[in-house]
Amino acid sequence: MKKYDVVIAGGGPTGSTAAKEISKKGRSVLIVEKRKEIGFPNHCSGLVSPDFVSFTKMDSSLILNKIYGAALYSYSNKVLSFKDDKVHAIAIDRVGFDRMLVHSAMENGAKYMYHSSIKNIERINNDLRIYLEGNDEPINTHLLMIASGASSNMLKIANFKSIKGEIIRTLQVEAKIELPDPNIVYVYINNDVAHNWFAWAIPIGNGRARIGLGTDKKENLSTLFDILREKWIVLKGKNIIIESKVAWIIPIGFMNKPFMDNIVVVGDAAREVKPFSGGGLYTGILSAHFAAKTLLSALNKKDYSEKILSHYTKLCDAPIRSKIKRGLILRKIYKSMNDVEKEKFLLSLNNEYAKRIILDYGHIDRPFYVGYKLLKYIKSPLLNYLKSIIIPDEFKS
């Protein structure tokens, strides 16, 4: 019977990052990955901050395009646009990025088992015995990390309580299309096509873009995409040659206790996702580092109890969990507004002063901060109403 110090369910960016950090300390790690190949399909818009590129030491070959601004469209196609000479975001090759992380983990000694999944977990003394689909030989491990994404069945298998929250259903295509400006992102806010969410178009260079939408309703996403093409002026009448299409879900909510004896839940599986934008790549990578530190401490102490693993949430609190809580406030505000109110909000920001605040303080990994700045300084009846229902201190740090 094979034995590992740590088994990780899920070989995406979160799992692979943690695997590298644990393996390079001389610990044995096995990643169980349900897909035949990591990186496909690409469940991500692939838009990250310049800070993220530096933090992950990403190779420049994975940078597809640099973004200098944005154009936000209301339901009636009124637009708020802003741009300067500063790089505000970067579109990356997500498949290449995932492969880079896998290669780095394997170089440090991590093992991968592809096209496999965990079907059952049994507790043996202070360890776990893991049973895999299609494999008669179980695996023993001290610790299990669940990093298998939002749609994973692993939480049920591990006997975690169900998490309350929302599910955003998304559809994205990569396509050939000529956008008006190849160095800004485009966002469309219309509840008819992206209920309580938004649609996007992200240019990725060479006349190509990632175009997608999300909704909190159970609707036919392909039908919504067709409606999007008709209603959004950025896409209407354009020759769009679709090269690939993928759907995925974004979990919005909060997991109060992402740990139990021998087990830690990280990344999308723990709903460590930015509630206002749906981004989970930055939070996933960051949580992986904290999880690896926690698991290494448990291994060194030979203590795999819930008490020692609870340190994971303490490490995550300021950089991740508190920001998710703030993001949930922004999400609540966004959902409370109808399309007409959202349009009024956009138009109230259509002045040089507001745009300067957005460009100076806007950060895709910290949307609550620019939100606080706008609520504090921009004057309008709608914003006064929003101020009255928010505690500003929630946005200060």
Short mmCIF file of C-alpha atoms in Angstrom, two decimals:
data_model
loop_
_atom_site.label_atom_id
_atom_site.label_comp_id
_atom_site.label_asym_id
_atom_site.label_seq_id
_atom_site.Cartn_x
_atom_site.Cartn_y
_atom_site.Cartn_z
CA MET A 1 0.00 0.00 0.00
CA LYS A 2 1.38 3.39 -1.03
CA LYS A 3 1.71 6.11 1.57
CA TYR A 4 2.17 9.88 1.20
CA ASP A 5 2.56 12.69 3.67
CA VAL A 6 -0.04 14.71 1.79
CA VAL A 7 -2.64 13.87 -0.86
CA ILE A 8 -4.10 16.79 -2.81
CA ALA A 9 -7.42 16.46 -4.60
CA GLY A 10 -7.15 18.70 -7.66
CA GLY A 11 -4.15 19.63 -9.78
CA GLY A 12 -5.16 23.15 -10.76
CA PRO A 13 -3.17 26.25 -9.77
CA THR A 14 -4.08 25.97 -6.09
CA GLY A 15 -3.24 22.28 -5.77
CA SER A 16 -0.05 22.49 -7.82
CA THR A 17 1.23 25.54 -5.94
CA ALA A 18 0.71 23.83 -2.58
CA ALA A 19 2.27 20.62 -3.90
CA LYS A 20 5.43 22.48 -4.90
CA GLU A 21 5.76 24.24 -1.54
CA ILE A 22 5.30 21.01 0.43
CA SER A 23 7.46 18.83 -1.84
CA LYS A 24 10.43 21.17 -1.78
CA LYS A 25 10.61 20.64 1.98
CA GLY A 26 11.22 16.93 1.38
CA ARG A 27 7.66 15.74 2.02
CA SER A 28 5.92 13.22 -0.25
CA VAL A 29 2.92 14.59 -2.14
CA LEU A 30 0.41 12.96 -4.50
CA ILE A 31 -1.98 15.06 -6.59
CA VAL A 32 -5.13 13.25 -7.70
CA GLU A 33 -6.52 14.96 -10.81
CA LYS A 34 -9.77 13.94 -12.52
CA ARG A 35 -8.83 15.38 -15.90
CA LYS A 36 -6.60 13.64 -18.42
CA GLU A 37 -4.63 16.83 -18.90
CA ILE A 38 -4.32 19.85 -16.61
CA GLY A 39 -5.27 23.19 -18.14
CA PHE A 40 -8.16 22.01 -20.31
CA PRO A 41 -10.77 23.30 -20.45
CA ASN A 42 -9.75 26.79 -19.35
CA HIS A 43 -12.26 27.77 -16.64
CA CYS A 44 -11.08 31.36 -16.27
CA SER A 45 -11.11 34.76 -17.93
CA GLY A 46 -7.33 34.83 -17.43
CA LEU A 47 -7.26 38.48 -16.38
CA VAL A 48 -4.83 39.19 -13.53
CA SER A 49 -3.10 42.14 -11.92
CA PRO A 50 0.55 43.09 -12.60
CA ASP A 51 1.17 42.26 -8.92
CA PHE A 52 0.01 38.70 -9.57
CA VAL A 53 2.49 38.31 -12.43
CA SER A 54 5.32 39.40 -10.13
CA PHE A 55 4.08 37.32 -7.19
CA THR A 56 3.99 34.09 -9.20
CA LYS A 57 7.23 34.83 -11.09
CA MET A 58 5.31 34.20 -14.28
CA ASP A 59 7.32 33.81 -17.48
CA SER A 60 6.81 36.72 -19.87
CA SER A 61 5.87 34.26 -22.63
CA LEU A 62 2.56 33.68 -20.79
CA ILE A 63 1.55 37.35 -21.09
CA LEU A 64 -0.90 37.69 -23.99
CA ASN A 65 -1.96 41.31 -23.65
CA LYS A 66 -1.65 44.36 -21.40
CA ILE A 67 -4.76 46.25 -20.33
CA TYR A 68 -4.70 50.01 -19.74
CA GLY A 69 -8.33 50.77 -19.04
CA ALA A 70 -11.94 49.69 -19.35
CA ALA A 71 -15.27 50.55 -20.94
CA LEU A 72 -18.35 49.80 -18.82
CA TYR A 73 -21.67 49.63 -20.68
CA SER A 74 -25.13 49.96 -19.15
CA TYR A 75 -28.15 47.98 -20.31
CA SER A 76 -28.99 50.75 -22.83
CA ASN A 77 -25.38 50.89 -24.07
CA LYS A 78 -24.44 54.13 -22.35
CA VAL A 79 -20.74 53.90 -21.60
CA LEU A 80 -18.26 54.91 -18.92
CA SER A 81 -14.70 54.56 -20.24
CA PHE A 82 -11.34 55.33 -18.71
CA LYS A 83 -7.75 54.69 -19.74
CA ASP A 84 -4.25 55.95 -19.00
CA ASP A 85 -0.65 54.87 -19.65
CA LYS A 86 -0.48 52.55 -16.61
CA VAL A 87 -0.89 48.77 -16.98
CA HIS A 88 -3.92 47.92 -14.83
CA ALA A 89 -4.37 44.27 -15.78
CA ILE A 90 -2.79 41.52 -17.85
CA ALA A 91 -4.42 38.82 -19.94
CA ILE A 92 -2.48 35.59 -19.55
CA ASP A 93 -2.24 32.17 -21.15
CA ARG A 94 -4.08 30.17 -18.48
CA VAL A 95 -3.28 26.78 -20.01
CA GLY A 96 0.40 27.64 -20.12
CA PHE A 97 0.28 29.02 -16.59
CA ASP A 98 -1.30 25.83 -15.21
CA ARG A 99 1.30 23.72 -16.99
CA MET A 100 4.09 25.89 -15.58
CA LEU A 101 2.86 25.20 -12.06
CA VAL A 102 2.58 21.45 -12.70
CA HIS A 103 6.12 21.34 -14.08
CA SER A 104 7.45 23.25 -11.07
CA ALA A 105 5.67 20.91 -8.61
CA MET A 106 7.01 17.82 -10.38
CA GLU A 107 10.54 19.25 -10.42
CA ASN A 108 10.31 19.43 -6.63
CA GLY A 109 9.19 15.81 -6.34
CA ALA A 110 5.38 15.93 -6.39
CA LYS A 111 3.62 13.00 -8.08
CA TYR A 112 0.51 13.32 -10.28
CA MET A 113 -2.20 10.73 -10.87
CA TYR A 114 -4.33 11.81 -13.83
CA HIS A 115 -7.84 10.79 -14.87
CA SER A 116 -8.60 9.69 -11.34
CA SER A 117 -10.77 10.84 -8.45
CA ILE A 118 -11.34 10.06 -4.80
CA LYS A 119 -14.45 7.98 -4.13
CA ASN A 120 -14.18 7.35 -0.40
CA ILE A 121 -12.19 8.30 2.72
CA GLU A 122 -11.67 6.12 5.76
CA ARG A 123 -10.03 7.12 9.03
CA ILE A 124 -7.33 4.73 10.26
CA ASN A 125 -5.99 5.75 13.68
CA ASN A 126 -4.63 9.28 13.13
CA ASP A 127 -4.34 8.96 9.35
CA LEU A 128 -6.60 8.68 6.31
CA ARG A 129 -7.07 5.82 3.88
CA ILE A 130 -8.16 7.06 0.48
CA TYR A 131 -9.94 4.96 -2.12
CA LEU A 132 -9.76 5.96 -5.78
CA GLU A 133 -12.13 5.36 -8.67
CA GLY A 134 -10.89 2.51 -10.85
CA ASN A 135 -8.03 1.64 -8.51
CA ASP A 136 -8.23 -1.32 -6.16
CA GLU A 137 -5.22 -0.29 -4.10
CA PRO A 138 -6.01 2.38 -1.47
CA ILE A 139 -3.55 5.09 -0.43
CA ASN A 140 -2.64 6.08 3.11
CA THR A 141 -1.87 9.67 3.99
CA HIS A 142 -1.45 11.89 7.01
CA LEU A 143 -3.19 14.86 5.41
CA LEU A 144 -5.65 15.61 2.61
CA MET A 145 -6.00 18.96 0.88
CA ILE A 146 -9.20 19.50 -1.09
CA ALA A 147 -8.42 21.87 -3.98
CA SER A 148 -10.76 20.34 -6.53
CA GLY A 149 -12.82 23.38 -7.47
CA ALA A 150 -16.35 24.64 -7.07
CA SER A 151 -18.14 21.72 -8.72
CA SER A 152 -16.29 19.07 -6.77
CA ASN A 153 -18.08 16.29 -4.87
CA MET A 154 -15.17 16.09 -2.44
CA LEU A 155 -16.80 18.11 0.34
CA LYS A 156 -19.65 15.61 0.50
CA ILE A 157 -17.24 12.67 0.47
CA ALA A 158 -15.24 14.25 3.31
CA ASN A 159 -18.45 14.90 5.32
CA PHE A 160 -18.23 18.69 5.33
CA LYS A 161 -21.48 20.51 5.91
CA SER A 162 -23.06 22.10 2.85
CA ILE A 163 -22.06 25.73 2.29
CA LYS A 164 -24.73 28.37 1.86
CA GLY A 165 -24.22 30.83 -0.94
CA GLU A 166 -24.80 31.62 -4.58
CA ILE A 167 -23.73 29.87 -7.74
CA ILE A 168 -22.93 31.97 -10.81
CA ARG A 169 -23.16 30.03 -14.07
CA THR A 170 -20.82 31.29 -16.75
CA LEU A 171 -20.12 30.76 -20.42
CA GLN A 172 -17.01 31.99 -22.22
CA VAL A 173 -15.76 31.73 -25.77
CA GLU A 174 -12.40 32.50 -27.31
CA ALA A 175 -12.98 34.09 -30.67
CA LYS A 176 -11.55 36.15 -33.47
CA ILE A 177 -13.08 39.61 -33.28
CA GLU A 178 -11.94 43.16 -33.86
CA LEU A 179 -12.71 45.20 -30.74
CA PRO A 180 -12.62 49.02 -30.86
CA ASP A 181 -9.59 49.25 -28.58
CA PRO A 182 -7.38 46.14 -28.16
CA ASN A 183 -5.92 47.40 -24.85
CA ILE A 184 -9.01 47.87 -22.68
CA VAL A 185 -11.53 45.41 -21.25
CA TYR A 186 -15.23 45.71 -21.99
CA VAL A 187 -18.00 45.07 -19.47
CA TYR A 188 -21.76 44.97 -20.08
CA ILE A 189 -24.33 45.25 -17.28
CA ASN A 190 -27.75 43.99 -18.34
CA ASN A 191 -29.95 41.70 -16.26
CA ASP A 192 -31.60 40.32 -19.40
CA VAL A 193 -28.37 38.59 -20.41
CA ALA A 194 -26.29 38.49 -17.21
CA HIS A 195 -28.67 38.54 -14.27
CA ASN A 196 -27.02 39.96 -11.13
CA TRP A 197 -23.64 39.57 -12.82
CA PHE A 198 -22.13 40.98 -16.04
CA ALA A 199 -20.78 40.14 -19.48
CA TRP A 200 -17.21 40.77 -20.61
CA ALA A 201 -14.89 40.97 -23.59
CA ILE A 202 -11.16 40.73 -22.89
CA PRO A 203 -8.79 41.27 -25.83
CA ILE A 204 -5.96 38.72 -25.77
CA GLY A 205 -3.97 39.92 -28.77
CA ASN A 206 -3.80 39.12 -32.48
CA GLY A 207 -7.41 40.12 -33.07
CA ARG A 208 -8.78 37.65 -30.55
CA ALA A 209 -10.76 38.01 -27.34
CA ARG A 210 -12.38 36.07 -24.50
CA ILE A 211 -16.08 36.90 -24.45
CA GLY A 212 -18.32 35.67 -21.67
CA LEU A 213 -21.26 36.20 -19.37
CA GLY A 214 -22.49 35.05 -15.98
CA THR A 215 -25.89 34.71 -14.37
CA ASP A 216 -27.32 33.64 -11.04
CA LYS A 217 -30.35 32.12 -12.81
CA LYS A 218 -30.71 28.62 -14.24
CA GLU A 219 -30.95 29.70 -17.85
CA ASN A 220 -29.67 28.37 -21.16
CA LEU A 221 -26.26 29.98 -21.44
CA SER A 222 -25.96 29.55 -25.20
CA THR A 223 -29.28 31.32 -25.68
CA LEU A 224 -28.12 34.13 -23.42
CA PHE A 225 -24.92 34.43 -25.43
CA ASP A 226 -26.95 34.84 -28.64
CA ILE A 227 -29.01 37.58 -26.94
CA LEU A 228 -25.78 39.22 -25.77
CA ARG A 229 -24.55 39.42 -29.36
CA GLU A 230 -27.74 41.20 -30.36
CA LYS A 231 -28.02 43.64 -27.45
CA TRP A 232 -24.43 44.70 -26.70
CA ILE A 233 -23.21 47.34 -29.11
CA VAL A 234 -19.63 46.12 -28.73
CA LEU A 235 -20.61 42.78 -30.32
CA LYS A 236 -23.67 43.65 -32.41
CA GLY A 237 -23.10 43.10 -36.12
CA LYS A 238 -19.51 41.98 -35.59
CA ASN A 239 -17.99 38.99 -37.35
CA ILE A 240 -17.22 36.68 -34.42
CA ILE A 241 -15.39 33.46 -35.28
CA ILE A 242 -15.68 31.24 -32.21
CA GLU A 243 -12.67 28.97 -31.66
CA SER A 244 -13.61 27.39 -28.31
CA LYS A 245 -16.43 27.48 -25.77
CA VAL A 246 -16.50 26.50 -22.10
CA ALA A 247 -18.94 26.78 -19.19
CA TRP A 248 -18.17 26.71 -15.48
CA ILE A 249 -19.57 27.83 -12.16
CA ILE A 250 -18.39 30.46 -9.69
CA PRO A 251 -19.19 29.84 -6.01
CA ILE A 252 -20.12 32.98 -4.05
CA GLY A 253 -20.34 32.77 -0.29
CA PHE A 254 -18.20 31.96 2.69
CA MET A 255 -16.96 28.73 4.28
CA ASN A 256 -16.59 29.42 7.98
CA LYS A 257 -14.71 26.23 8.81
CA PRO A 258 -12.65 24.87 5.88
CA PHE A 259 -10.87 22.25 7.99
CA MET A 260 -11.36 19.17 10.14
CA ASP A 261 -8.99 16.52 11.48
CA ASN A 262 -6.51 15.61 8.70
CA ILE A 263 -8.27 17.73 6.04
CA VAL A 264 -8.07 21.33 4.75
CA VAL A 265 -10.24 22.84 1.99
CA VAL A 266 -8.71 25.58 -0.19
CA GLY A 267 -9.42 27.72 -3.23
CA ASP A 268 -12.71 27.57 -5.10
CA ALA A 269 -13.73 24.48 -3.12
CA ALA A 270 -13.71 26.69 0.00
CA ARG A 271 -15.42 29.57 -1.88
CA GLU A 272 -12.26 31.65 -1.62
CA VAL A 273 -13.43 33.69 -4.59
CA LYS A 274 -13.83 37.45 -4.99
CA PRO A 275 -17.61 37.92 -4.72
CA PHE A 276 -17.79 41.06 -6.85
CA SER A 277 -15.75 39.89 -9.84
CA GLY A 278 -15.66 36.09 -9.48
CA GLY A 279 -11.88 35.98 -9.64
CA GLY A 280 -10.38 33.01 -7.85
CA LEU A 281 -6.88 32.67 -9.30
CA TYR A 282 -5.15 35.17 -7.01
CA THR A 283 -6.97 34.00 -3.89
CA GLY A 284 -6.35 30.37 -4.85
CA ILE A 285 -2.59 30.84 -5.23
CA LEU A 286 -2.39 32.83 -2.00
CA SER A 287 -4.44 30.26 -0.07
CA ALA A 288 -2.19 27.51 -1.41
CA HIS A 289 0.83 29.11 0.24
CA PHE A 290 -1.00 29.41 3.55
CA ALA A 291 -2.30 25.85 3.34
CA ALA A 292 1.17 24.51 2.55
CA LYS A 293 2.61 26.35 5.55
CA THR A 294 -0.13 24.92 7.77
CA LEU A 295 0.29 21.35 6.54
CA LEU A 296 4.08 21.48 6.87
CA SER A 297 3.68 22.64 10.46
CA ALA A 298 1.29 19.76 11.15
CA LEU A 299 3.73 17.27 9.63
CA ASN A 300 6.65 18.62 11.64
CA LYS A 301 4.64 18.37 14.86
CA LYS A 302 3.05 15.04 13.85
CA ASP A 303 -0.23 16.60 14.84
CA TYR A 304 -2.99 16.39 12.22
CA SER A 305 -5.82 17.57 14.43
CA GLU A 306 -8.45 20.15 13.67
CA LYS A 307 -6.82 22.43 16.22
CA ILE A 308 -3.50 22.64 14.39
CA LEU A 309 -5.15 22.89 10.97
CA SER A 310 -7.30 25.80 12.14
CA HIS A 311 -4.18 27.96 11.75
CA TYR A 312 -4.93 27.97 8.03
CA THR A 313 -7.88 30.33 8.51
CA LYS A 314 -5.83 32.55 10.81
CA LEU A 315 -3.21 32.96 8.09
CA CYS A 316 -5.92 33.63 5.50
CA ASP A 317 -7.95 36.06 7.57
CA ALA A 318 -6.46 39.46 6.66
CA PRO A 319 -5.27 38.83 3.08
CA ILE A 320 -8.21 36.68 1.89
CA ARG A 321 -11.15 36.07 4.19
CA SER A 322 -11.68 39.67 5.36
CA LYS A 323 -11.55 40.85 1.75
CA ILE A 324 -14.16 38.28 0.75
CA LYS A 325 -16.42 39.63 3.49
CA ARG A 326 -15.98 43.14 2.11
CA GLY A 327 -16.63 41.87 -1.38
CA LEU A 328 -19.89 40.34 -0.21
CA ILE A 329 -20.99 43.82 0.85
CA LEU A 330 -20.31 45.17 -2.64
CA ARG A 331 -22.14 42.18 -4.05
CA LYS A 332 -25.16 42.91 -1.87
CA ILE A 333 -25.23 46.51 -3.08
CA TYR A 334 -24.92 45.44 -6.71
CA LYS A 335 -27.81 42.99 -6.42
CA SER A 336 -30.00 45.60 -4.70
CA MET A 337 -29.87 47.86 -7.78
CA ASN A 338 -31.87 47.41 -10.97
CA ASP A 339 -30.48 48.16 -14.42
CA VAL A 340 -31.76 51.75 -14.41
CA GLU A 341 -30.09 52.45 -11.06
CA LYS A 342 -26.84 50.86 -12.25
CA GLU A 343 -26.92 53.06 -15.32
CA LYS A 344 -27.42 56.16 -13.16
CA PHE A 345 -24.47 55.05 -11.05
CA LEU A 346 -22.22 54.71 -14.11
CA LEU A 347 -23.27 58.11 -15.42
CA SER A 348 -22.60 59.71 -12.02
CA LEU A 349 -18.98 58.57 -12.42
CA ASN A 350 -18.62 59.97 -15.93
CA ASN A 351 -16.39 62.89 -14.95
CA GLU A 352 -12.65 63.37 -14.80
CA TYR A 353 -12.48 63.42 -11.00
CA ALA A 354 -14.25 60.08 -10.60
CA LYS A 355 -12.25 58.54 -13.42
CA ARG A 356 -9.05 59.67 -11.72
CA ILE A 357 -10.12 57.93 -8.52
CA ILE A 358 -10.84 54.75 -10.48
CA LEU A 359 -7.50 54.84 -12.29
CA ASP A 360 -5.50 55.76 -9.17
CA TYR A 361 -7.12 53.35 -6.72
CA GLY A 362 -8.70 50.68 -8.89
CA HIS A 363 -7.19 47.21 -8.48
CA ILE A 364 -8.80 44.01 -9.73
CA ASP A 365 -7.68 42.14 -6.61
CA ARG A 366 -9.07 44.83 -4.27
CA PRO A 367 -12.31 46.21 -5.77
CA PHE A 368 -13.68 47.20 -2.36
CA TYR A 369 -10.99 49.88 -1.96
CA VAL A 370 -11.94 51.94 -5.00
CA GLY A 371 -15.57 51.31 -4.03
CA TYR A 372 -14.94 52.94 -0.67
CA LYS A 373 -13.14 55.88 -2.29
CA LEU A 374 -16.01 56.48 -4.69
CA LEU A 375 -18.65 56.21 -1.99
CA LYS A 376 -16.67 58.64 0.14
CA TYR A 377 -15.96 61.36 -2.41
CA ILE A 378 -18.48 61.19 -5.26
CA LYS A 379 -21.65 63.23 -4.70
CA SER A 380 -25.00 62.03 -6.03
CA PRO A 381 -28.38 61.08 -4.55
CA LEU A 382 -27.81 57.42 -5.41
CA LEU A 383 -24.39 57.34 -3.77
CA ASN A 384 -25.77 59.08 -0.69
CA TYR A 385 -28.29 56.28 -0.45
CA LEU A 386 -25.55 53.66 -0.79
CA LYS A 387 -23.50 55.39 1.90
CA SER A 388 -26.44 55.15 4.25
CA ILE A 389 -26.56 51.36 4.02
CA ILE A 390 -22.81 50.70 4.29
CA ILE A 391 -20.46 50.90 7.22
CA PRO A 392 -17.45 52.72 5.66
CA ASP A 393 -15.00 51.03 8.03
CA GLU A 394 -15.63 47.79 6.12
CA PHE A 395 -13.72 49.34 3.23
CA LYS A 396 -10.87 51.14 4.97
CA SER A 397 -8.15 48.49 5.17
#
